[in-house]
PDB file of C-alpha atoms in Angstrom:
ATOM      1  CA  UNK A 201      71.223  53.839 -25.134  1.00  0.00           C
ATOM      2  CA  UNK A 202      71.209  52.005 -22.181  1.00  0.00           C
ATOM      3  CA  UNK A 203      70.384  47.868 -22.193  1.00  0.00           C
ATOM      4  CA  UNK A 204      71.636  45.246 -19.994  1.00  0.00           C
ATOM      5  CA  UNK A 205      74.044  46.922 -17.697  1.00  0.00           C
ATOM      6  CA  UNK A 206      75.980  48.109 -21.284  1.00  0.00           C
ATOM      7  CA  UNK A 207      75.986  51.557 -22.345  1.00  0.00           C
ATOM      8  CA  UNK A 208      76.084  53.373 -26.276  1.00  0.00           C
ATOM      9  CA  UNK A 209      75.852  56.534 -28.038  1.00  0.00           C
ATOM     10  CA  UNK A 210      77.333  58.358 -30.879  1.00  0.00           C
ATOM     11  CA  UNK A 211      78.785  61.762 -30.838  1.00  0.00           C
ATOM     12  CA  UNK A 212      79.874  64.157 -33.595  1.00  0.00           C
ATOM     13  CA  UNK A 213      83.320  65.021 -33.900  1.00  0.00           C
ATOM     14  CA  UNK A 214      83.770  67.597 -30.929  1.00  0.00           C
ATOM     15  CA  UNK A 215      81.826  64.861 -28.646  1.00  0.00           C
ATOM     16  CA  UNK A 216      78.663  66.712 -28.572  1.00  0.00           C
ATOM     17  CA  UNK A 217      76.009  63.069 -28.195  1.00  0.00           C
ATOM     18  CA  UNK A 218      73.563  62.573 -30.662  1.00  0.00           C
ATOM     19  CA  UNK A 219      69.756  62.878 -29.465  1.00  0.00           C
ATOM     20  CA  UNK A 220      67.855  59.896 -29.334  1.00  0.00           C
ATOM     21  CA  UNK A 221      64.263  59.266 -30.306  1.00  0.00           C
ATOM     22  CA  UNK A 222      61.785  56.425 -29.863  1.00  0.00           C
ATOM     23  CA  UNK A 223      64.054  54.275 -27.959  1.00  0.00           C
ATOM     24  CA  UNK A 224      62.942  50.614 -27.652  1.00  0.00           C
ATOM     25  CA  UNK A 225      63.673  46.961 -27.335  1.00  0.00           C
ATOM     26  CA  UNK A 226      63.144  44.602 -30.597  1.00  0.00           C
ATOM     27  CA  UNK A 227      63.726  41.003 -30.456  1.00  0.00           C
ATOM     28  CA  UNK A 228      66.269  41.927 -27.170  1.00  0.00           C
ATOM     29  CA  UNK A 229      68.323  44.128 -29.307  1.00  0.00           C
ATOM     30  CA  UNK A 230      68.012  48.253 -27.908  1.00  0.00           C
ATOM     31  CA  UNK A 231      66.774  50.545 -30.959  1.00  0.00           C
ATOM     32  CA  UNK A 232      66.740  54.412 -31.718  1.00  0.00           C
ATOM     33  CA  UNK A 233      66.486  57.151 -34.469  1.00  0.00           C
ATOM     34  CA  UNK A 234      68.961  59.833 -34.547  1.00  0.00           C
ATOM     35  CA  UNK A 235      69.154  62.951 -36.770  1.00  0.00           C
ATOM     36  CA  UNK A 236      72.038  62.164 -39.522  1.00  0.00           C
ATOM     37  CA  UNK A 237      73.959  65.721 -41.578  1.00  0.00           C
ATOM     38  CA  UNK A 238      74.957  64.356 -45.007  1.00  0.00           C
ATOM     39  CA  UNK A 239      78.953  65.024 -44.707  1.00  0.00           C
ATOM     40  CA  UNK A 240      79.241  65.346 -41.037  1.00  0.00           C
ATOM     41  CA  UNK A 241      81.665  63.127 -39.010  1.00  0.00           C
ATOM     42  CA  UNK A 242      80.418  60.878 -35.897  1.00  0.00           C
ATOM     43  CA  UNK A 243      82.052  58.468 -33.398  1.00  0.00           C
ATOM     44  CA  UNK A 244      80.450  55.516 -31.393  1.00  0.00           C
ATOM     45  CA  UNK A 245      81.185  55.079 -27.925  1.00  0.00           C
ATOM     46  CA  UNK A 246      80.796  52.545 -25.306  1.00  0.00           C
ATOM     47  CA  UNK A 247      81.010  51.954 -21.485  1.00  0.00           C
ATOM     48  CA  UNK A 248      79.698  49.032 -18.325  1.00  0.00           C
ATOM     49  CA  UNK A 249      77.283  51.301 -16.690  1.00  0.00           C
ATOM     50  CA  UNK A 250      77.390  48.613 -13.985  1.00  0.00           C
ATOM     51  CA  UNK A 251      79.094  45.477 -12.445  1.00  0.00           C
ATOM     52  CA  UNK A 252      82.277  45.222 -14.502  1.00  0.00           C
ATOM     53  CA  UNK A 253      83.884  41.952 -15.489  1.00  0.00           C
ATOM     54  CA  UNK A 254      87.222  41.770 -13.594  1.00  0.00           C
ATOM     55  CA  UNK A 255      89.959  41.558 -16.278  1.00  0.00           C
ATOM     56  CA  UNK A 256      87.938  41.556 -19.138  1.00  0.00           C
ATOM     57  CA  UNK A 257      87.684  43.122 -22.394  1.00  0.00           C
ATOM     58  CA  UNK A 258      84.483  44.401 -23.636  1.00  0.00           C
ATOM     59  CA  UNK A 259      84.575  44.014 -27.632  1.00  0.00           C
ATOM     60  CA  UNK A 260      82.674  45.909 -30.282  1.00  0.00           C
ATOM     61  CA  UNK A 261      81.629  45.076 -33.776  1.00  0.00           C
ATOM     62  CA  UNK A 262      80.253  47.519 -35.878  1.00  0.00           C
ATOM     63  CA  UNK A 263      77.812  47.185 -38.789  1.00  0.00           C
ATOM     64  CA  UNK A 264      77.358  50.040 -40.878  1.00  0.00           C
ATOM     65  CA  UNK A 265      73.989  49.448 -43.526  1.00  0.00           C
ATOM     66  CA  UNK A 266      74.579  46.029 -43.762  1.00  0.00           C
ATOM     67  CA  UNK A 267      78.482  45.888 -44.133  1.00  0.00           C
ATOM     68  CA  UNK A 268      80.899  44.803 -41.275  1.00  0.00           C
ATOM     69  CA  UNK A 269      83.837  47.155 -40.279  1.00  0.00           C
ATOM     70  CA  UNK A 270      87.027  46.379 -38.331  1.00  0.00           C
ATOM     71  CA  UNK A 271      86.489  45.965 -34.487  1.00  0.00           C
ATOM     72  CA  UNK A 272      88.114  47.277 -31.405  1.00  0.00           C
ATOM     73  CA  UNK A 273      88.407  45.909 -27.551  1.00  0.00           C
ATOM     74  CA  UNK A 274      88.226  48.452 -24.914  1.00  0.00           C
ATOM     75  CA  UNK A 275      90.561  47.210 -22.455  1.00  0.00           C
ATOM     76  CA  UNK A 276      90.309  45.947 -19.114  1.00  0.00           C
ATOM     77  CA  UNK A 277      92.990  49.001 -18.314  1.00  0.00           C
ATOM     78  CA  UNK A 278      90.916  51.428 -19.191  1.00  0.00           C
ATOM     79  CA  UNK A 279      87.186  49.817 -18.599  1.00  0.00           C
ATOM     80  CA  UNK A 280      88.922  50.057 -14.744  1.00  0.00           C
ATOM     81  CA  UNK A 281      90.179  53.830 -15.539  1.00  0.00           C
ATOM     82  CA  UNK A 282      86.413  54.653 -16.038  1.00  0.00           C
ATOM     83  CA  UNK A 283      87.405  55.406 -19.865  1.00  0.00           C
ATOM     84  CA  UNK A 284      84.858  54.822 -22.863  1.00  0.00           C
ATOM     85  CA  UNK A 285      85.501  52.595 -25.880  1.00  0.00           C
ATOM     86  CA  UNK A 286      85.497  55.001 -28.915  1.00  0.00           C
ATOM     87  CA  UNK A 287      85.827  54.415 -32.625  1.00  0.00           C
ATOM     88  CA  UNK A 288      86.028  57.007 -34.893  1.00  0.00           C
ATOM     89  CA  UNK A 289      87.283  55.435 -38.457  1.00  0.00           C
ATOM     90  CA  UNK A 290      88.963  52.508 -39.695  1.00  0.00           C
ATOM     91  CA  UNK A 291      92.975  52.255 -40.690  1.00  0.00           C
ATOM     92  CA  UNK A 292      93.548  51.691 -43.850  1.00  0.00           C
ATOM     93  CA  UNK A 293      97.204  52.229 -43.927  1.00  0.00           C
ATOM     94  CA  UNK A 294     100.300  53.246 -41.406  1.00  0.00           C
ATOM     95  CA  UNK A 295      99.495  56.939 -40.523  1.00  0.00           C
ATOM     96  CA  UNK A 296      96.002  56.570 -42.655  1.00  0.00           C
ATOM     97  CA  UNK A 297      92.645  56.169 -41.456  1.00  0.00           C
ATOM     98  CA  UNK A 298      88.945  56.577 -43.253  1.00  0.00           C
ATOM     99  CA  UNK A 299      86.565  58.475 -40.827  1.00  0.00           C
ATOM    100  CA  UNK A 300      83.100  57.316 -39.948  1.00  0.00           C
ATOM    101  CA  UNK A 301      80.697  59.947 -41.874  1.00  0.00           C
ATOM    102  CA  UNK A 302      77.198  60.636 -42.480  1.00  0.00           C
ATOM    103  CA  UNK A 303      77.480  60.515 -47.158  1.00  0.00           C
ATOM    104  CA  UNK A 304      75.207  60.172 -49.752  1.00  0.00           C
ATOM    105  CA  UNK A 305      74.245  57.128 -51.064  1.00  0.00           C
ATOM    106  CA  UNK A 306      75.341  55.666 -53.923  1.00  0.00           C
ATOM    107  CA  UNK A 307      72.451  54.146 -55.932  1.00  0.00           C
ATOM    108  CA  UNK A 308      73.004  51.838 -59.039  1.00  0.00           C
ATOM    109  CA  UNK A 309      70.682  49.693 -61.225  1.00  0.00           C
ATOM    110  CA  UNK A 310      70.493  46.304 -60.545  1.00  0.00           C
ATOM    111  CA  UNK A 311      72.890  45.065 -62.737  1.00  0.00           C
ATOM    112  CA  UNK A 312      75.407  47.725 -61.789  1.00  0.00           C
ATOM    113  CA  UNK A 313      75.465  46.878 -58.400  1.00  0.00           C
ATOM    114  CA  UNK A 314      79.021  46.905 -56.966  1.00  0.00           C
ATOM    115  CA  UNK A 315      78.329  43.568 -55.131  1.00  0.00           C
ATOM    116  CA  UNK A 316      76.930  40.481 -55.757  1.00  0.00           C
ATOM    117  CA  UNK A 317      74.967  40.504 -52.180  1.00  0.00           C
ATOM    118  CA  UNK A 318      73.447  44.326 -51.962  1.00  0.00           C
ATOM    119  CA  UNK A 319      72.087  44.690 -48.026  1.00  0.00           C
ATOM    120  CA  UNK A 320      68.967  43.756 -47.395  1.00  0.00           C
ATOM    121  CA  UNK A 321      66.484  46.829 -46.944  1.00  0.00           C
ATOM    122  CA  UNK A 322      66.139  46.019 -43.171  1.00  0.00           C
ATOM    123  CA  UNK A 323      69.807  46.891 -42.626  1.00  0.00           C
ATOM    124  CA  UNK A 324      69.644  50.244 -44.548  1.00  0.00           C
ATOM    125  CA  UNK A 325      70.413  53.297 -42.577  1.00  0.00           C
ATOM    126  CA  UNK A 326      71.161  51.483 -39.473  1.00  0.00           C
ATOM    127  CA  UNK A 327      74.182  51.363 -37.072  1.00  0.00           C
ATOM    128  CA  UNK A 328      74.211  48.112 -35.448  1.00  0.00           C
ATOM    129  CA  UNK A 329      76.746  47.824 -32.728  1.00  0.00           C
ATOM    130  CA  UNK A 330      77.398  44.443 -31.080  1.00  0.00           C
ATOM    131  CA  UNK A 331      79.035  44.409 -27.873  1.00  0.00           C
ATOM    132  CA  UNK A 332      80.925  41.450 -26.028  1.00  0.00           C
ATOM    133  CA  UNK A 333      83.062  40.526 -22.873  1.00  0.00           C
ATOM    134  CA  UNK A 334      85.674  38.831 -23.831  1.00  0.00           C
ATOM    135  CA  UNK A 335      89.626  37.721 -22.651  1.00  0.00           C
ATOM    136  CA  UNK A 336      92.360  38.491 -24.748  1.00  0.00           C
ATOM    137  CA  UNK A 337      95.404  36.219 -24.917  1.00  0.00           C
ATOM    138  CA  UNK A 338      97.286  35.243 -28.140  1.00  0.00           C
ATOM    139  CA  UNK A 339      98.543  38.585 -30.000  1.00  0.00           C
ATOM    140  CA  UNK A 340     101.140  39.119 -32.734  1.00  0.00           C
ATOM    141  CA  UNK A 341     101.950  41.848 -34.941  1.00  0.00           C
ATOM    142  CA  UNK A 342     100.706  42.190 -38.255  1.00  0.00           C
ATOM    143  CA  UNK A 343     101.573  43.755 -41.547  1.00  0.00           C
ATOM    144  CA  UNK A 344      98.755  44.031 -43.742  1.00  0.00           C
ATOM    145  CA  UNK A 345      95.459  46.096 -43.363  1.00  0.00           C
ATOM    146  CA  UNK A 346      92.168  44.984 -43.906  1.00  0.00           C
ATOM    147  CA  UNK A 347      90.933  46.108 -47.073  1.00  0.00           C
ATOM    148  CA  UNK A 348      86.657  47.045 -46.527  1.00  0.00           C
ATOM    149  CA  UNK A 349      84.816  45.770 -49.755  1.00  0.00           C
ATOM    150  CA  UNK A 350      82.457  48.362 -51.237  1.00  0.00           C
ATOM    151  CA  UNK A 351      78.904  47.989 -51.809  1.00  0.00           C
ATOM    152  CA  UNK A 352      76.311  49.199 -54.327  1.00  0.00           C
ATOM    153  CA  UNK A 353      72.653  50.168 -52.905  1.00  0.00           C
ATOM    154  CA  UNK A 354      69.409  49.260 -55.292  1.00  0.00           C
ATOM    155  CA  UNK A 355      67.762  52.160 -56.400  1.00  0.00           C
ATOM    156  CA  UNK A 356      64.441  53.058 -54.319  1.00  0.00           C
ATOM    157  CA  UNK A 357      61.547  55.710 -53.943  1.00  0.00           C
ATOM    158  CA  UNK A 358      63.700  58.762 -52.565  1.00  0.00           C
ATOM    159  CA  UNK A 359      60.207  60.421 -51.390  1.00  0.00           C
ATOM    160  CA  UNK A 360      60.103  57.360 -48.816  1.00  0.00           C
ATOM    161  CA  UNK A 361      63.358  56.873 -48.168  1.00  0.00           C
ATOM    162  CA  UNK A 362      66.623  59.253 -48.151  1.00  0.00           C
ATOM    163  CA  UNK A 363      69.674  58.544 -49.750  1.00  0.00           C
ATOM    164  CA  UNK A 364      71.693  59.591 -46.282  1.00  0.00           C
ATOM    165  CA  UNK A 365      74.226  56.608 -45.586  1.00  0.00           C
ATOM    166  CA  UNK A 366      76.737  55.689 -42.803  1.00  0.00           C
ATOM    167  CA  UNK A 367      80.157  54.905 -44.495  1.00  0.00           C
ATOM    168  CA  UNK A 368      83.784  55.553 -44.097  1.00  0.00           C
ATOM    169  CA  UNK A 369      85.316  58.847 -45.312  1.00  0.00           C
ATOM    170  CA  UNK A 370      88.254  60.414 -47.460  1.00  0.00           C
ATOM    171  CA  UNK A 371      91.555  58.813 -46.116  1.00  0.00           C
ATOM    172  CA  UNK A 372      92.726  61.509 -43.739  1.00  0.00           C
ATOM    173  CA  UNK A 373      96.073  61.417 -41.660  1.00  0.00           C
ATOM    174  CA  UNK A 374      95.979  59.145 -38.187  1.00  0.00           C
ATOM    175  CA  UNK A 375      98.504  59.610 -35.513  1.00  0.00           C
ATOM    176  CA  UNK A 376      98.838  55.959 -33.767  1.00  0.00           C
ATOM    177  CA  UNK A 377     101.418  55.292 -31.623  1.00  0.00           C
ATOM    178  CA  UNK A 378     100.856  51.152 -31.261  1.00  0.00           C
ATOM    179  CA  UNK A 379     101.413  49.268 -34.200  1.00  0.00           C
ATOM    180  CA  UNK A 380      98.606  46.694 -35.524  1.00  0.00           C
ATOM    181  CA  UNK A 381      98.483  43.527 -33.923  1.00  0.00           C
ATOM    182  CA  UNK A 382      96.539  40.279 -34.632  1.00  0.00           C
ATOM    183  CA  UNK A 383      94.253  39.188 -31.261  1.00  0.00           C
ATOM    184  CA  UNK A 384      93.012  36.110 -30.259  1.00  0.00           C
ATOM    185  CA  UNK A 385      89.455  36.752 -27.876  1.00  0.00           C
ATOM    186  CA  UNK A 386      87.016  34.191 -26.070  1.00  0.00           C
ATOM    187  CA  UNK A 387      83.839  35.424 -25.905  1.00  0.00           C
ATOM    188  CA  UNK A 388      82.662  34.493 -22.087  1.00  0.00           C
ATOM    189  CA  UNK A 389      79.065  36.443 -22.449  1.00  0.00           C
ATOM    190  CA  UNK A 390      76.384  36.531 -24.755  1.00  0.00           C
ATOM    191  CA  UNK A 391      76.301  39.686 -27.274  1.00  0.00           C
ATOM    192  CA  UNK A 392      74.571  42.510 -25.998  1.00  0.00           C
ATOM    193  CA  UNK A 393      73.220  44.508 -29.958  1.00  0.00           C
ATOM    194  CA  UNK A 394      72.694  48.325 -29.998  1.00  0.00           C
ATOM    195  CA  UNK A 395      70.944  49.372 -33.363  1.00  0.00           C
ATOM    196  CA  UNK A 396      70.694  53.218 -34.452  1.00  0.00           C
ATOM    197  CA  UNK A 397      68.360  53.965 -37.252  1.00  0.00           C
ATOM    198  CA  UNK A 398      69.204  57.616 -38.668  1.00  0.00           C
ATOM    199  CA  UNK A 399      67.697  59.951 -41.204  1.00  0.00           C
ATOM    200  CA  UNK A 400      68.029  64.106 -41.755  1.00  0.00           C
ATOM    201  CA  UNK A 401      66.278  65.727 -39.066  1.00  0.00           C
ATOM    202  CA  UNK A 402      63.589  66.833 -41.920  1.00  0.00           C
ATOM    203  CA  UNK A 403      63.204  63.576 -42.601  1.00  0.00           C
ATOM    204  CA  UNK A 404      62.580  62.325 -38.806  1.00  0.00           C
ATOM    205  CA  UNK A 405      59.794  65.185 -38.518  1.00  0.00           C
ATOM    206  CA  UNK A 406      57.695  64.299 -41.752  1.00  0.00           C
ATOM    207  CA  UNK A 407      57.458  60.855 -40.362  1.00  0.00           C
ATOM    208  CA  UNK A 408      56.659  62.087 -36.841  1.00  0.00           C
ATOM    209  CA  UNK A 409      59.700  60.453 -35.528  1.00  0.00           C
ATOM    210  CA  UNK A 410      60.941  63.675 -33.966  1.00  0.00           C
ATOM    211  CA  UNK A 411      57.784  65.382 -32.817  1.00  0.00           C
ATOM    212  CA  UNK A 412      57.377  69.470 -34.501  1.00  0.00           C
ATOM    213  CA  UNK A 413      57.991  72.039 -31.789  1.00  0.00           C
ATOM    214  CA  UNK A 414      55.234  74.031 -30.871  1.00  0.00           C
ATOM    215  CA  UNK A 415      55.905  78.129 -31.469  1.00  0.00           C
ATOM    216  CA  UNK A 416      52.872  80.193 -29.206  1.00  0.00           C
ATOM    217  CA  UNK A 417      52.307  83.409 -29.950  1.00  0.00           C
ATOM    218  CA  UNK A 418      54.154  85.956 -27.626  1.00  0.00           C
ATOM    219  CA  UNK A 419      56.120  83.621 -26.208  1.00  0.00           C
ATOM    220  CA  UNK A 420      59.792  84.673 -25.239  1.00  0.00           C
ATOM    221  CA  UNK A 421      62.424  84.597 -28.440  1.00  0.00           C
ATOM    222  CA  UNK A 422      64.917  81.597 -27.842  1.00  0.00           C
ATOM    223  CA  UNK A 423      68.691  82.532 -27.615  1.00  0.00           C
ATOM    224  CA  UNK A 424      69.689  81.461 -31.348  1.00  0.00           C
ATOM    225  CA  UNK A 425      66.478  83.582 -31.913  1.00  0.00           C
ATOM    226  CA  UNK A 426      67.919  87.268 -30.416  1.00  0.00           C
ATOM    227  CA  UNK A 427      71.663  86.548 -31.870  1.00  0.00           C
ATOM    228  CA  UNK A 428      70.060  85.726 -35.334  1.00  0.00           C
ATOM    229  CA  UNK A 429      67.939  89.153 -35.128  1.00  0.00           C
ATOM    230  CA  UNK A 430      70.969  90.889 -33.721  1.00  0.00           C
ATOM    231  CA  UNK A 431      73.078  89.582 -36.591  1.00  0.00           C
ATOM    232  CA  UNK A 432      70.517  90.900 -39.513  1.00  0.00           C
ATOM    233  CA  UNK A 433      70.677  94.242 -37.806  1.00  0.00           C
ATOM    234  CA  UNK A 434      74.156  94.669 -37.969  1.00  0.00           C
ATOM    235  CA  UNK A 435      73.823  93.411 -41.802  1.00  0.00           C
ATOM    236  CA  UNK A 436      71.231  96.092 -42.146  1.00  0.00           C
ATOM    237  CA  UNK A 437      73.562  98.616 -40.937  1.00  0.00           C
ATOM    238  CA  UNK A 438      76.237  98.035 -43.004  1.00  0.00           C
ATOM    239  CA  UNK A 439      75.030  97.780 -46.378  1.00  0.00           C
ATOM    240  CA  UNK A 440      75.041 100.864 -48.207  1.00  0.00           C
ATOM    241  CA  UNK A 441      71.533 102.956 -48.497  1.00  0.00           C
ATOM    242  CA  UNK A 442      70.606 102.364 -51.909  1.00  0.00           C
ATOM    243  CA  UNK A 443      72.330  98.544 -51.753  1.00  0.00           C
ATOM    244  CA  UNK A 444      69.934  96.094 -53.093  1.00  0.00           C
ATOM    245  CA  UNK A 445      68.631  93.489 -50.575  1.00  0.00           C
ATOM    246  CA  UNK A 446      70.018  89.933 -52.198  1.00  0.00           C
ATOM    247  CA  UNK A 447      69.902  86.564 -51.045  1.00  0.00           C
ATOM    248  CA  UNK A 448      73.750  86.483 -50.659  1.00  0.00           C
ATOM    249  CA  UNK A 449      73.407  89.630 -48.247  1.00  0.00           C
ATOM    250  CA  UNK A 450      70.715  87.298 -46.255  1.00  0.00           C
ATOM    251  CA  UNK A 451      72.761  84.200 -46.645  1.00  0.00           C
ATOM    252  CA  UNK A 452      76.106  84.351 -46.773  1.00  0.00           C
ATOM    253  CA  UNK A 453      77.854  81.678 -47.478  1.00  0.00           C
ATOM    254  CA  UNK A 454      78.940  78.853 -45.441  1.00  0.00           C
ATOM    255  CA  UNK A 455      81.674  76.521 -44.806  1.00  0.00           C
ATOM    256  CA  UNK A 456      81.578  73.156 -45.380  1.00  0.00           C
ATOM    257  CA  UNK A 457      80.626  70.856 -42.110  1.00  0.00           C
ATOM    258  CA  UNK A 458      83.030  68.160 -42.783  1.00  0.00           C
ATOM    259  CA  UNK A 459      86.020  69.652 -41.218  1.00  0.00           C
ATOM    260  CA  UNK A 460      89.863  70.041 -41.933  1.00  0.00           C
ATOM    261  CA  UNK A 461      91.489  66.440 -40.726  1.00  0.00           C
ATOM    262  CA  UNK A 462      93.510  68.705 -38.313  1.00  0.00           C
ATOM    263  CA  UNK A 463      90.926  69.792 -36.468  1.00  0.00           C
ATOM    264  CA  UNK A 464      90.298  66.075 -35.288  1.00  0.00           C
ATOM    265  CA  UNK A 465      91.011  64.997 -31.956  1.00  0.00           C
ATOM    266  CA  UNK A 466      91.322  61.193 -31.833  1.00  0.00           C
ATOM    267  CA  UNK A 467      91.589  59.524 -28.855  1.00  0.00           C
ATOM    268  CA  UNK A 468      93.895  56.781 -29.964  1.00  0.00           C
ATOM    269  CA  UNK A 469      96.469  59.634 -29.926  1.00  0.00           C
ATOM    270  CA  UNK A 470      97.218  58.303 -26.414  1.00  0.00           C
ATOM    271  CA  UNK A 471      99.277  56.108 -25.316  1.00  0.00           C
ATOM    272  CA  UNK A 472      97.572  52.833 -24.518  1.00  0.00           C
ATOM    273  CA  UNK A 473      98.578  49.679 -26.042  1.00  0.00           C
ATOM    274  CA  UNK A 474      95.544  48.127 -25.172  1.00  0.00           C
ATOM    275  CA  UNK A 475      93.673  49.814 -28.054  1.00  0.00           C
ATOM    276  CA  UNK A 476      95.887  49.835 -30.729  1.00  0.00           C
ATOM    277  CA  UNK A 477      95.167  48.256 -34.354  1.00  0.00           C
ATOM    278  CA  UNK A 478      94.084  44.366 -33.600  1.00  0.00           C
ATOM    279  CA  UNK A 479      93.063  41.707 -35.936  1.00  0.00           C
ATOM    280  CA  UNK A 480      90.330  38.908 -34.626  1.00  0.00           C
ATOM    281  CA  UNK A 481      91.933  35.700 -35.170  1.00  0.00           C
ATOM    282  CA  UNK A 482      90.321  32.538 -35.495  1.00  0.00           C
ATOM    283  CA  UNK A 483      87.418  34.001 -36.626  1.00  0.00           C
ATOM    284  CA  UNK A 484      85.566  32.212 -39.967  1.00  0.00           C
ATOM    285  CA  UNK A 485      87.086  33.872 -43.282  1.00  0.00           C
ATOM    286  CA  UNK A 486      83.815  35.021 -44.659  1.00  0.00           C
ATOM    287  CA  UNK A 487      83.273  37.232 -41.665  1.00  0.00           C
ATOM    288  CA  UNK A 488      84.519  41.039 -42.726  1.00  0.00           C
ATOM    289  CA  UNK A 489      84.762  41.636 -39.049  1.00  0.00           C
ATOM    290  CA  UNK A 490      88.992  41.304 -38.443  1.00  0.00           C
ATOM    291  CA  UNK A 491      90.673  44.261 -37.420  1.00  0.00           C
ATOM    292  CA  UNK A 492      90.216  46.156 -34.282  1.00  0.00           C
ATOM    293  CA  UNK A 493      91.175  49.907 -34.369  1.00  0.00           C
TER     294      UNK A 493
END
């Protein structure tokens, strides 16, 4: 999404972007819908797409369904390199980070909820990203990581709503070659706020959200169309004659879509000091917005 010279969009974990649907502007703050896989991975990323700010920072804050994550400041450095922001996870200890993923859920009773302050239904299934020039100047290095408080969701009507939520992941291993440090900004702009509403791509159709392709008759197969025909012939040839047909011969299985940590490529594997792990000082205590990965 694109609003007031700012640029951001999410990705999955091989940096494929994630389409966006009904794009528009509420109360100055840039909304779209995009389709959310329970278990898959994603990463936010941000850019200027015009006039930079010469030697500034440009911060973001993330807010996933209601509850603030640690922060990060793309660098003057690299804002000047033509490199995007990106965040990907949160560190939880040296080595040790929790990866942003599409999860399920977890719905309690009222008086089971994990927290005493459950997110208002407005902020459910939302990513709201908050973006900010700002200078850095006092840093020092820190020693203890910010610990993200967990939160209990209501129980609703699952045939309105889904039970797809944006949340950190299993602890997985982090290379990061810059220690933590604590930060002190000055905002010098107003926030510019980016808000992605998500649901499964079922989900989007049924409301209309993402609009039902239309299939004419004799119209030419698509690609995924002749390899998917191609692939049941070669099924067809090798079962045996008098094999019966079975829905694991149809379907076989599949891997999971959340894959090994390994397989990650993080981008804070480079060596930039600029964007290492930063804590927002001076900030009021009962904001959860500190650290900056």
């Amino acid at each position: 999404m694109l609003h007031q010279s700012l640029s951001v969009w999410l990705t999955d974990q091989n940096g494929l972007k994630l389409e966006e649907y009904g794009p528009r502007i509420v109360d100055d703050a840039a909304e779209c819908w995009i389709p959310s896989d329970e278990g898959s991975r994603f990463r936010i990323k941000w850019t200027p797409s015009g006039d930079t700010q010469h030697k500034l920072g440009l911060r973001c804050d993330v807010r996933l369904d209601g509850t603030d994550i640690t922060s990060r400041v793309l660098s003057a450095k690299n804002i000047a390199a033509g490199l995007p922001g990106e965040k990907d996870g949160m560190s939880v200890a040296p080595g040790v980070k929790r990866p942003l993923v599409f999860g399920c859920r977890p719905l309690m009773d009222q008086d089971e909820l994990a927290s005493p302050h459950p997110p208002v239904s407005e902020e459910l299934a939302t990513i709201r990203v908050k973006l900010t020039w700002v200078r850095c100047t006092q840093t020092k290095r820190l020693h203890k990581y910010y610990e993200l408080k967990l939160r209990g969701f209501p129980k609703r009507d699952t045939k309105k709503e889904h039970t797809i939520t944006a949340m950190l992941g299993d602890p997985i291993p982090s290379v990061r070659i810059s220690p933590m440090r604590a930060i002190k900004t000055h905002d010098l702009s107003s926030p510019v706020v980016f808000v992605f509403r998500y649901g499964p791509r079922d989900w989007l159709k049924a409301q209309g959200i993402i609009p039902n392709e239309l299939v004419f008759e004799g119209a030419d197969p698509t690609p995924n169309e002749l390899q998917s025909s191609c692939d049941e012939k070669k099924a067809e040839q090798k079962r045996e004659p008098n094999s019966p047909l079975t829905i694991k011969s149809l379907h076989p299985s599949e891997k999971s879509s959340l894959a090994d940590p390994s397989d990650v490529i993080d981008i804070d594997d480079l060596e930039s000091d600029s964007d290492s792990d930063i804590v927002i000082l001076g900030e009021p205590t009962k904001k959860a917005v500190n650290l900056v990965l």
